[in-house]
Amino acid sequence: MSGGFGDDALGDAPGAGGRTGPAAHDGQAAGAAFPVAADGGVRGGGVGLTDRFRTRDGGPDDGPPARRAPRRGGGDPVKGLLHLHRDLCEQAVDPFEIAAGLEAHGLTDRTAARFRHRDVFSLAEEMFARAEHTMPAAPTRASAPPARTAAPRAVRTALPLRAAAPGAVCALALAATAVTDGGQRFAAGAAGALATGLALLYALRWGPLRARGRRAPAATRLWTLWLLGYAACGQGLIAEIAGGGPEGRVPLTASPLLALAVAVVPATWCAHLFAVRAGRRIAYSRGLEEFAAGTRPLLLAVVALHTTVLTGLVLSAAAVLPGADGAAAPAVALGTLLFLARLLIAHGFPGPASAALATACAVEAAVPALLLTGRLPGVGLVARPAELLVAAWGTAAVPVLACAGAALALLVHACTVLVRASAHTP
């Protein structure tokens, strides 16, 4: 990671190159999913796609297409689909980009069969051949440029420095609290927490973890703050409540926060690796299924790599800072959850990420709430499950159960949505 993330740290991967030509296939007429009118058009408005996949509203096709296939008997269903996705087809540089847009719109191989094509990519090839293009065609595979354009040296150097900012600020804040006491220590801790949060926001505004053209739900920041706060004092709070307290000050554990702040660097690098490799697969895949089959192992490998590096950072922080007993497993589970959530947000799926974070927060809040509720007369049975969990597995079981369960659910969802070509197409 010395010096930057490579010449292709910024920018977007191009689509596949060198695949043109119509691929029409005779078969059944268009079915109910996209009803065909008598003149060969598609009845109904249909919701257009966003960004590059947005469709035009309005009347009939104004300009003559560059190349039109001869009309088939019984109407031409592809003509209506071309009109519905005119912007996508005109701006596409290769058939794979059209296939990704159709996939994002929900069109499957079964639906493509109703348009007389064996799969979505075959349908996209005909649409690409018949569309009037406004973008230059993609270069052939032999002369294709690297997957991403080279960024200026200053930008490539600034990217890892931004990613390292949260860890550096957090380390300075912990050092300041270690040499102060009383009110000065509290002020140093509060200022350090605020500075670390701002450094994290600064790091996430650029690079592969940024939310490109989208904003994460506002509640996501609230859930993240809760989870980080629980990592610092949640286990101590549960131990105090289970012992009849809390009495006095709740103990804080700083090592998980330091490890998670430093882990922004490997998280950024792993997200960059996933984006670049997936972008290259777009350029050389022959269909959507082939792309998904090759991207799914890549996603699992990137998550495993990040978890391994995160585990090393957590253990190192626990060895340096005192009071980190039992905090390693919860910190690894939380770091993996935050990485998967941010990866989904960066690729345009903020809803599932926010839901998973909220679920983890709810589980973590439920255990101390149940323990406190069980002190009321006549409702002691309510706290029994939480008491058994803490007695059998310790206070660390609560954040591990909450964060690991949510992370596993996000990983399953990511293996479905992040392997789509539409998730990697601008």
Tab-separated table of C-alpha atoms in Angstrom:
chain	number	residue	atom	x	y	z
A	1	MET	CA	0.000	0.000	0.000
A	2	SER	CA	3.006	2.282	-0.167
A	3	GLY	CA	2.482	5.523	-2.078
A	4	GLY	CA	-1.174	4.976	-2.972
A	5	PHE	CA	-3.650	2.509	-4.287
A	6	GLY	CA	-2.298	2.466	-7.865
A	7	ASP	CA	-2.854	4.468	-10.990
A	8	ASP	CA	-6.425	3.260	-11.203
A	9	ALA	CA	-7.462	4.326	-7.738
A	10	LEU	CA	-10.113	6.681	-9.040
A	11	GLY	CA	-12.528	6.534	-11.928
A	12	ASP	CA	-14.923	3.909	-13.204
A	13	ALA	CA	-14.316	0.777	-15.125
A	14	PRO	CA	-15.466	0.736	-18.729
A	15	GLY	CA	-17.854	-1.709	-20.178
A	16	ALA	CA	-17.022	-4.643	-22.358
A	17	GLY	CA	-15.360	-3.931	-25.624
A	18	GLY	CA	-15.543	-5.263	-29.103
A	19	ARG	CA	-18.972	-6.888	-29.080
A	20	THR	CA	-21.385	-5.516	-31.631
A	21	GLY	CA	-23.782	-6.824	-34.128
A	22	PRO	CA	-27.413	-7.893	-33.930
A	23	ALA	CA	-28.302	-11.163	-32.328
A	24	ALA	CA	-31.952	-11.647	-33.207
A	25	HIS	CA	-33.541	-15.012	-32.591
A	26	ASP	CA	-36.976	-16.187	-33.594
A	27	GLY	CA	-39.255	-17.609	-30.938
A	28	GLN	CA	-42.412	-16.755	-29.142
A	29	ALA	CA	-43.949	-13.309	-29.290
A	30	ALA	CA	-43.620	-10.861	-26.429
A	31	GLY	CA	-45.611	-11.905	-23.385
A	32	ALA	CA	-47.414	-10.336	-20.531
A	33	ALA	CA	-44.386	-8.807	-18.806
A	34	PHE	CA	-43.957	-6.247	-21.642
A	35	PRO	CA	-47.259	-6.287	-23.633
A	36	VAL	CA	-46.891	-5.510	-27.306
A	37	ALA	CA	-49.283	-3.280	-29.203
A	38	ALA	CA	-50.414	-3.877	-32.731
A	39	ASP	CA	-47.823	-1.508	-34.147
A	40	GLY	CA	-44.970	-3.325	-32.456
A	41	GLY	CA	-44.634	-0.891	-29.538
A	42	VAL	CA	-44.829	-1.584	-25.858
A	43	ARG	CA	-48.041	-0.639	-24.061
A	44	GLY	CA	-47.742	1.152	-20.718
A	45	GLY	CA	-45.326	3.763	-19.489
A	46	GLY	CA	-42.779	1.771	-17.496
A	47	VAL	CA	-40.519	3.366	-14.934
A	48	GLY	CA	-37.219	4.557	-16.360
A	49	LEU	CA	-33.817	3.885	-14.854
A	50	THR	CA	-31.761	6.422	-12.960
A	51	ASP	CA	-28.502	8.065	-14.018
A	52	ARG	CA	-27.236	6.470	-17.248
A	53	PHE	CA	-30.294	4.196	-17.360
A	54	ARG	CA	-32.922	6.957	-17.293
A	55	THR	CA	-35.504	6.717	-20.098
A	56	ARG	CA	-37.269	9.505	-21.948
A	57	ASP	CA	-40.925	10.229	-21.471
A	58	GLY	CA	-43.142	11.288	-24.256
A	59	GLY	CA	-44.271	10.418	-27.716
A	60	PRO	CA	-43.011	8.307	-30.561
A	61	ASP	CA	-39.413	7.991	-31.722
A	62	ASP	CA	-38.402	11.308	-33.335
A	63	GLY	CA	-35.283	10.386	-35.258
A	64	PRO	CA	-34.710	7.429	-37.557
A	65	PRO	CA	-32.457	4.753	-36.026
A	66	ALA	CA	-29.038	4.152	-37.527
A	67	ARG	CA	-29.763	0.528	-38.334
A	68	ARG	CA	-33.091	-1.225	-38.123
A	69	ALA	CA	-33.706	-4.902	-38.489
A	70	PRO	CA	-36.504	-5.853	-40.843
A	71	ARG	CA	-39.924	-6.083	-39.223
A	72	ARG	CA	-40.959	-9.547	-38.286
A	73	GLY	CA	-44.359	-10.954	-38.715
A	74	GLY	CA	-46.646	-10.256	-35.782
A	75	GLY	CA	-44.907	-7.010	-34.786
A	76	ASP	CA	-41.441	-6.056	-33.550
A	77	PRO	CA	-41.378	-6.117	-29.728
A	78	VAL	CA	-37.754	-4.936	-29.547
A	79	LYS	CA	-38.768	-1.658	-31.179
A	80	GLY	CA	-40.921	-0.752	-28.202
A	81	LEU	CA	-38.165	-1.704	-25.782
A	82	LEU	CA	-35.721	0.473	-27.733
A	83	HIS	CA	-38.045	3.441	-27.382
A	84	LEU	CA	-38.566	2.786	-23.667
A	85	HIS	CA	-34.795	2.723	-22.992
A	86	ARG	CA	-33.697	5.136	-25.717
A	87	ASP	CA	-31.254	7.119	-23.552
A	88	LEU	CA	-29.590	3.963	-22.274
A	89	CYS	CA	-29.129	2.564	-25.778
A	90	GLU	CA	-27.912	5.835	-27.306
A	91	GLN	CA	-25.320	6.478	-24.578
A	92	ALA	CA	-24.067	2.896	-24.277
A	93	VAL	CA	-20.588	2.147	-25.588
A	94	ASP	CA	-21.103	-1.628	-25.793
A	95	PRO	CA	-23.893	-4.220	-25.460
A	96	PHE	CA	-22.824	-5.168	-21.934
A	97	GLU	CA	-23.727	-1.702	-20.669
A	98	ILE	CA	-27.230	-2.100	-22.077
A	99	ALA	CA	-27.472	-5.560	-20.520
A	100	ALA	CA	-26.496	-4.111	-17.142
A	101	GLY	CA	-29.163	-1.432	-17.477
A	102	LEU	CA	-31.834	-3.959	-18.386
A	103	GLU	CA	-30.762	-6.085	-15.428
A	104	ALA	CA	-31.077	-3.080	-13.111
A	105	HIS	CA	-34.578	-2.546	-14.505
A	106	GLY	CA	-35.517	-6.109	-13.524
A	107	LEU	CA	-35.424	-7.781	-16.939
A	108	THR	CA	-34.355	-11.449	-16.729
A	109	ASP	CA	-33.483	-14.142	-19.250
A	110	ARG	CA	-37.042	-15.447	-19.002
A	111	THR	CA	-38.361	-12.005	-19.908
A	112	ALA	CA	-35.857	-11.785	-22.777
A	113	ALA	CA	-37.342	-14.971	-24.229
A	114	ARG	CA	-40.602	-13.089	-24.704
A	115	PHE	CA	-38.648	-10.702	-26.906
A	116	ARG	CA	-37.448	-13.639	-29.050
A	117	HIS	CA	-33.976	-13.840	-27.469
A	118	ARG	CA	-32.298	-16.592	-25.483
A	119	ASP	CA	-30.969	-14.243	-22.748
A	120	VAL	CA	-30.612	-10.612	-21.719
A	121	PHE	CA	-27.227	-10.178	-23.363
A	122	SER	CA	-28.487	-11.414	-26.720
A	123	LEU	CA	-31.327	-8.909	-26.479
A	124	ALA	CA	-28.858	-6.166	-25.530
A	125	GLU	CA	-26.718	-6.938	-28.584
A	126	GLU	CA	-29.665	-6.351	-30.912
A	127	MET	CA	-30.649	-3.167	-29.085
A	128	PHE	CA	-27.063	-1.906	-29.307
A	129	ALA	CA	-26.920	-2.639	-33.041
A	130	ARG	CA	-30.221	-0.891	-33.756
A	131	ALA	CA	-29.757	2.164	-31.556
A	132	GLU	CA	-28.577	5.579	-32.742
A	133	HIS	CA	-25.457	6.027	-30.602
A	134	THR	CA	-24.322	9.362	-29.191
A	135	MET	CA	-21.236	7.941	-27.433
A	136	PRO	CA	-18.125	6.581	-29.184
A	137	ALA	CA	-17.929	2.831	-29.466
A	138	ALA	CA	-15.761	0.928	-27.031
A	139	PRO	CA	-12.325	-0.158	-28.276
A	140	THR	CA	-11.726	-3.715	-29.271
A	141	ARG	CA	-10.552	-6.202	-26.660
A	142	ALA	CA	-7.024	-6.309	-28.079
A	143	SER	CA	-6.603	-2.532	-27.872
A	144	ALA	CA	-8.642	-1.915	-24.740
A	145	PRO	CA	-7.027	0.500	-22.276
A	146	PRO	CA	-6.517	-0.374	-18.611
A	147	ALA	CA	-9.703	-0.805	-16.621
A	148	ARG	CA	-9.366	2.594	-15.008
A	149	THR	CA	-7.748	5.815	-16.088
A	150	ALA	CA	-4.637	7.014	-14.355
A	151	ALA	CA	-5.264	9.637	-11.701
A	152	PRO	CA	-2.872	12.498	-10.979
A	153	ARG	CA	-0.060	11.590	-8.599
A	154	ALA	CA	-1.278	14.079	-5.986
A	155	VAL	CA	-4.727	12.477	-5.965
A	156	ARG	CA	-3.291	8.956	-5.710
A	157	THR	CA	-1.118	10.023	-2.792
A	158	ALA	CA	-3.926	11.856	-0.992
A	159	LEU	CA	-6.286	8.867	-1.060
A	160	PRO	CA	-4.384	6.658	1.436
A	161	LEU	CA	-3.556	9.710	3.539
A	162	ARG	CA	-7.257	10.494	3.860
A	163	ALA	CA	-7.958	6.888	4.792
A	164	ALA	CA	-5.286	7.047	7.500
A	165	ALA	CA	-6.634	10.280	9.004
A	166	PRO	CA	-9.202	8.688	11.393
A	167	GLY	CA	-6.634	6.331	12.903
A	168	ALA	CA	-4.056	9.074	13.364
A	169	VAL	CA	-6.537	11.457	14.990
A	170	CYS	CA	-7.878	8.724	17.269
A	171	ALA	CA	-4.363	7.781	18.394
A	172	LEU	CA	-3.576	11.422	19.202
A	173	ALA	CA	-6.825	11.741	21.154
A	174	LEU	CA	-6.047	8.658	23.235
A	175	ALA	CA	-2.557	9.967	23.911
A	176	ALA	CA	-4.032	13.273	25.088
A	177	THR	CA	-6.425	11.562	27.489
A	178	ALA	CA	-3.599	9.434	28.881
A	179	VAL	CA	-1.558	12.454	30.024
A	180	THR	CA	-4.464	14.445	31.509
A	181	ASP	CA	-6.896	13.927	34.353
A	182	GLY	CA	-10.093	15.355	35.770
A	183	GLY	CA	-11.937	17.895	33.673
A	184	GLN	CA	-9.071	18.240	31.245
A	185	ARG	CA	-9.218	14.534	30.488
A	186	PHE	CA	-12.941	14.719	29.789
A	187	ALA	CA	-12.455	17.730	27.512
A	188	ALA	CA	-9.609	16.002	25.670
A	189	GLY	CA	-11.716	12.873	25.192
A	190	ALA	CA	-14.727	14.811	23.902
A	191	ALA	CA	-12.601	16.868	21.522
A	192	GLY	CA	-10.798	13.742	20.336
A	193	ALA	CA	-14.059	11.904	19.666
A	194	LEU	CA	-15.391	14.857	17.662
A	195	ALA	CA	-12.154	15.193	15.686
A	196	THR	CA	-12.094	11.461	14.933
A	197	GLY	CA	-15.672	11.581	13.664
A	198	LEU	CA	-14.891	14.519	11.386
A	199	ALA	CA	-11.792	12.745	10.090
A	200	LEU	CA	-13.904	9.689	9.321
A	201	LEU	CA	-16.444	11.758	7.388
A	202	TYR	CA	-13.569	13.387	5.505
A	203	ALA	CA	-12.087	9.987	4.612
A	204	LEU	CA	-15.404	8.631	3.336
A	205	ARG	CA	-16.056	11.571	1.003
A	206	TRP	CA	-13.436	10.327	-1.480
A	207	GLY	CA	-12.205	6.973	-2.645
A	208	PRO	CA	-13.954	3.655	-3.227
A	209	LEU	CA	-16.036	3.869	-0.022
A	210	ARG	CA	-17.780	7.104	-0.973
A	211	ALA	CA	-21.482	7.046	-1.785
A	212	ARG	CA	-21.252	7.934	-5.490
A	213	GLY	CA	-24.059	10.250	-6.506
A	214	ARG	CA	-26.153	9.073	-3.560
A	215	ARG	CA	-26.510	9.962	0.098
A	216	ALA	CA	-26.640	7.377	2.823
A	217	PRO	CA	-29.753	7.544	5.015
A	218	ALA	CA	-29.329	10.024	7.851
A	219	ALA	CA	-30.209	7.314	10.367
A	220	THR	CA	-27.156	5.326	9.269
A	221	ARG	CA	-24.853	7.785	11.040
A	222	LEU	CA	-26.939	7.509	14.196
A	223	TRP	CA	-26.768	3.701	14.156
A	224	THR	CA	-23.018	3.840	13.562
A	225	LEU	CA	-22.485	6.195	16.501
A	226	TRP	CA	-24.511	3.897	18.741
A	227	LEU	CA	-22.493	0.843	17.718
A	228	LEU	CA	-19.189	2.631	18.280
A	229	GLY	CA	-20.321	3.907	21.660
A	230	TYR	CA	-21.444	0.427	22.639
A	231	ALA	CA	-18.053	-0.946	21.604
A	232	ALA	CA	-16.443	1.478	24.052
A	233	CYS	CA	-18.715	1.069	27.091
A	234	GLY	CA	-21.453	-1.472	26.321
A	235	GLN	CA	-19.823	-4.504	27.900
A	236	GLY	CA	-18.948	-2.561	31.032
A	237	LEU	CA	-22.519	-1.315	31.302
A	238	ILE	CA	-23.980	-4.823	30.999
A	239	ALA	CA	-21.538	-6.130	33.605
A	240	GLU	CA	-22.580	-3.366	36.004
A	241	ILE	CA	-26.294	-4.006	35.460
A	242	ALA	CA	-25.919	-7.773	35.806
A	243	GLY	CA	-24.067	-7.214	39.091
A	244	GLY	CA	-26.835	-5.072	40.564
A	245	GLY	CA	-25.540	-1.663	39.477
A	246	PRO	CA	-24.583	0.477	37.824
A	247	GLU	CA	-22.645	1.990	40.687
A	248	GLY	CA	-20.250	4.773	39.873
A	249	ARG	CA	-18.582	5.353	36.514
A	250	VAL	CA	-19.004	2.797	33.705
A	251	PRO	CA	-15.577	1.541	32.542
A	252	LEU	CA	-14.532	2.473	29.003
A	253	THR	CA	-12.530	0.365	26.543
A	254	ALA	CA	-10.596	2.406	23.982
A	255	SER	CA	-8.827	-0.364	22.066
A	256	PRO	CA	-11.813	-1.261	19.798
A	257	LEU	CA	-12.198	2.370	18.736
A	258	LEU	CA	-8.513	2.697	17.874
A	259	ALA	CA	-8.524	-0.556	15.903
A	260	LEU	CA	-11.663	0.399	13.978
A	261	ALA	CA	-10.292	3.859	13.188
A	262	VAL	CA	-7.047	2.426	11.836
A	263	ALA	CA	-9.037	-0.222	9.927
A	264	VAL	CA	-10.364	2.469	7.572
A	265	VAL	CA	-7.120	2.024	5.603
A	266	PRO	CA	-7.532	-1.717	4.832
A	267	ALA	CA	-11.264	-1.202	4.324
A	268	THR	CA	-10.561	1.430	1.670
A	269	TRP	CA	-7.965	-0.745	-0.017
A	270	CYS	CA	-10.240	-3.821	-0.030
A	271	ALA	CA	-13.137	-1.797	-1.455
A	272	HIS	CA	-10.794	-0.426	-4.117
A	273	LEU	CA	-9.606	-3.941	-4.965
A	274	PHE	CA	-13.173	-5.192	-5.304
A	275	ALA	CA	-14.240	-2.252	-7.493
A	276	VAL	CA	-11.251	-2.533	-9.841
A	277	ARG	CA	-11.407	-6.307	-10.258
A	278	ALA	CA	-15.162	-6.226	-10.802
A	279	GLY	CA	-14.722	-3.440	-13.359
A	280	ARG	CA	-12.214	-5.534	-15.272
A	281	ARG	CA	-14.594	-8.479	-15.262
A	282	ILE	CA	-17.223	-6.268	-16.883
A	283	ALA	CA	-14.814	-5.605	-19.748
A	284	TYR	CA	-14.223	-9.281	-20.497
A	285	SER	CA	-17.390	-11.101	-19.452
A	286	ARG	CA	-19.587	-12.527	-22.196
A	287	GLY	CA	-22.811	-12.331	-20.222
A	288	LEU	CA	-24.428	-11.394	-16.941
A	289	GLU	CA	-24.322	-14.906	-15.501
A	290	GLU	CA	-20.612	-15.232	-16.255
A	291	PHE	CA	-19.962	-11.886	-14.575
A	292	ALA	CA	-21.917	-12.869	-11.452
A	293	ALA	CA	-20.199	-16.262	-11.236
A	294	GLY	CA	-16.771	-14.603	-11.297
A	295	THR	CA	-17.614	-11.685	-9.007
A	296	ARG	CA	-19.128	-13.680	-6.132
A	297	PRO	CA	-15.836	-15.433	-5.163
A	298	LEU	CA	-14.080	-12.076	-5.484
A	299	LEU	CA	-16.497	-10.510	-3.001
A	300	LEU	CA	-16.046	-13.340	-0.504
A	301	ALA	CA	-12.258	-13.124	-0.828
A	302	VAL	CA	-12.271	-9.360	-0.236
A	303	VAL	CA	-14.455	-9.710	2.867
A	304	ALA	CA	-12.221	-12.488	4.205
A	305	LEU	CA	-9.105	-10.383	3.558
A	306	HIS	CA	-10.574	-7.388	5.361
A	307	THR	CA	-11.648	-9.514	8.330
A	308	THR	CA	-8.178	-11.034	8.609
A	309	VAL	CA	-6.422	-7.658	8.610
A	310	LEU	CA	-9.005	-6.259	11.023
A	311	THR	CA	-8.396	-9.137	13.433
A	312	GLY	CA	-4.683	-8.358	13.458
A	313	LEU	CA	-5.356	-4.681	14.168
A	314	VAL	CA	-7.769	-5.489	16.995
A	315	LEU	CA	-5.306	-7.857	18.660
A	316	SER	CA	-2.494	-5.320	18.293
A	317	ALA	CA	-4.585	-2.551	19.856
A	318	ALA	CA	-5.611	-4.851	22.709
A	319	ALA	CA	-1.958	-5.607	23.417
A	320	VAL	CA	-1.038	-1.914	23.569
A	321	LEU	CA	-4.004	-0.462	25.481
A	322	PRO	CA	-5.161	-1.725	28.891
A	323	GLY	CA	-8.638	-2.985	29.761
A	324	ALA	CA	-9.330	-4.783	26.473
A	325	ASP	CA	-10.238	-8.191	27.918
A	326	GLY	CA	-13.022	-9.798	25.885
A	327	ALA	CA	-13.236	-6.911	23.411
A	328	ALA	CA	-11.530	-8.553	20.418
A	329	ALA	CA	-14.397	-10.659	19.057
A	330	PRO	CA	-17.012	-7.862	19.338
A	331	ALA	CA	-14.665	-5.409	17.601
A	332	VAL	CA	-14.028	-7.803	14.699
A	333	ALA	CA	-17.755	-8.466	14.298
A	334	LEU	CA	-18.518	-4.734	14.367
A	335	GLY	CA	-15.751	-3.885	11.898
A	336	THR	CA	-16.964	-6.522	9.450
A	337	LEU	CA	-20.533	-5.242	9.751
A	338	LEU	CA	-19.479	-1.641	9.112
A	339	PHE	CA	-17.348	-2.663	6.115
A	340	LEU	CA	-20.177	-4.599	4.455
A	341	ALA	CA	-22.648	-1.807	5.168
A	342	ARG	CA	-20.387	0.826	3.636
A	343	LEU	CA	-19.650	-1.392	0.634
A	344	LEU	CA	-23.368	-1.690	-0.066
A	345	ILE	CA	-23.871	2.052	0.368
A	346	ALA	CA	-20.996	2.811	-2.008
A	347	HIS	CA	-22.568	0.628	-4.704
A	348	GLY	CA	-26.062	2.054	-4.355
A	349	PHE	CA	-27.828	-0.133	-1.761
A	350	PRO	CA	-28.151	2.044	1.370
A	351	GLY	CA	-31.480	0.622	2.524
A	352	PRO	CA	-30.313	-2.891	3.498
A	353	ALA	CA	-27.181	-1.448	5.104
A	354	SER	CA	-29.190	0.907	7.307
A	355	ALA	CA	-31.626	-1.868	8.238
A	356	ALA	CA	-28.803	-4.196	9.318
A	357	LEU	CA	-27.172	-1.506	11.454
A	358	ALA	CA	-30.505	-0.670	13.069
A	359	THR	CA	-31.122	-4.344	13.849
A	360	ALA	CA	-27.738	-4.664	15.552
A	361	CYS	CA	-28.475	-1.554	17.615
A	362	ALA	CA	-31.856	-2.957	18.647
A	363	VAL	CA	-30.326	-6.222	19.854
A	364	GLU	CA	-27.623	-4.419	21.819
A	365	ALA	CA	-30.170	-2.103	23.431
A	366	ALA	CA	-32.590	-4.919	24.241
A	367	VAL	CA	-30.262	-6.819	26.600
A	368	PRO	CA	-29.630	-4.044	29.177
A	369	ALA	CA	-33.268	-2.984	28.856
A	370	LEU	CA	-34.432	-6.512	29.698
A	371	LEU	CA	-32.022	-6.739	32.622
A	372	LEU	CA	-33.337	-3.485	34.070
A	373	THR	CA	-36.965	-4.429	33.419
A	374	GLY	CA	-36.480	-7.685	35.305
A	375	ARG	CA	-35.930	-5.720	38.514
A	376	LEU	CA	-39.546	-4.610	38.551
A	377	PRO	CA	-41.895	-6.624	40.777
A	378	GLY	CA	-43.585	-9.530	39.022
A	379	VAL	CA	-41.686	-9.299	35.710
A	380	GLY	CA	-38.446	-11.007	36.653
A	381	LEU	CA	-39.092	-13.703	34.061
A	382	VAL	CA	-38.630	-11.119	31.287
A	383	ALA	CA	-34.941	-10.750	32.088
A	384	ARG	CA	-34.280	-14.488	32.243
A	385	PRO	CA	-33.083	-14.896	28.585
A	386	ALA	CA	-30.645	-11.984	28.913
A	387	GLU	CA	-29.366	-13.278	32.254
A	388	LEU	CA	-28.770	-16.746	30.809
A	389	LEU	CA	-26.935	-15.285	27.798
A	390	VAL	CA	-24.614	-13.161	29.926
A	391	ALA	CA	-24.041	-15.942	32.467
A	392	ALA	CA	-23.208	-18.548	29.816
A	393	TRP	CA	-21.137	-16.547	27.335
A	394	GLY	CA	-20.188	-13.342	29.103
A	395	THR	CA	-20.898	-9.728	28.264
A	396	ALA	CA	-19.076	-10.035	24.909
A	397	ALA	CA	-21.801	-12.374	23.636
A	398	VAL	CA	-24.251	-9.494	23.237
A	399	PRO	CA	-22.320	-7.388	20.656
A	400	VAL	CA	-20.989	-10.522	18.945
A	401	LEU	CA	-24.512	-11.887	18.509
A	402	ALA	CA	-25.860	-8.539	17.319
A	403	CYS	CA	-23.065	-7.537	14.934
A	404	ALA	CA	-22.103	-10.969	13.605
A	405	GLY	CA	-25.723	-11.847	12.850
A	406	ALA	CA	-26.303	-8.557	11.026
A	407	ALA	CA	-23.003	-8.918	9.143
A	408	LEU	CA	-23.911	-12.430	8.009
A	409	ALA	CA	-27.276	-11.210	6.722
A	410	LEU	CA	-25.562	-8.369	4.845
A	411	LEU	CA	-23.026	-10.758	3.340
A	412	VAL	CA	-25.794	-12.986	1.988
A	413	HIS	CA	-27.540	-9.946	0.532
A	414	ALA	CA	-24.283	-8.593	-0.921
A	415	CYS	CA	-23.646	-11.905	-2.683
A	416	THR	CA	-26.922	-11.274	-4.508
A	417	VAL	CA	-26.819	-7.569	-5.377
A	418	LEU	CA	-23.096	-6.750	-5.606
A	419	VAL	CA	-22.515	-9.457	-8.216
A	420	ARG	CA	-24.853	-7.723	-10.660
A	421	ALA	CA	-23.252	-5.798	-13.480
A	422	SER	CA	-25.597	-2.888	-12.801
A	423	ALA	CA	-23.951	-2.402	-9.380
A	424	HIS	CA	-20.630	-1.610	-11.094
A	425	THR	CA	-21.855	0.460	-14.044
A	426	PRO	CA	-21.934	4.270	-13.731
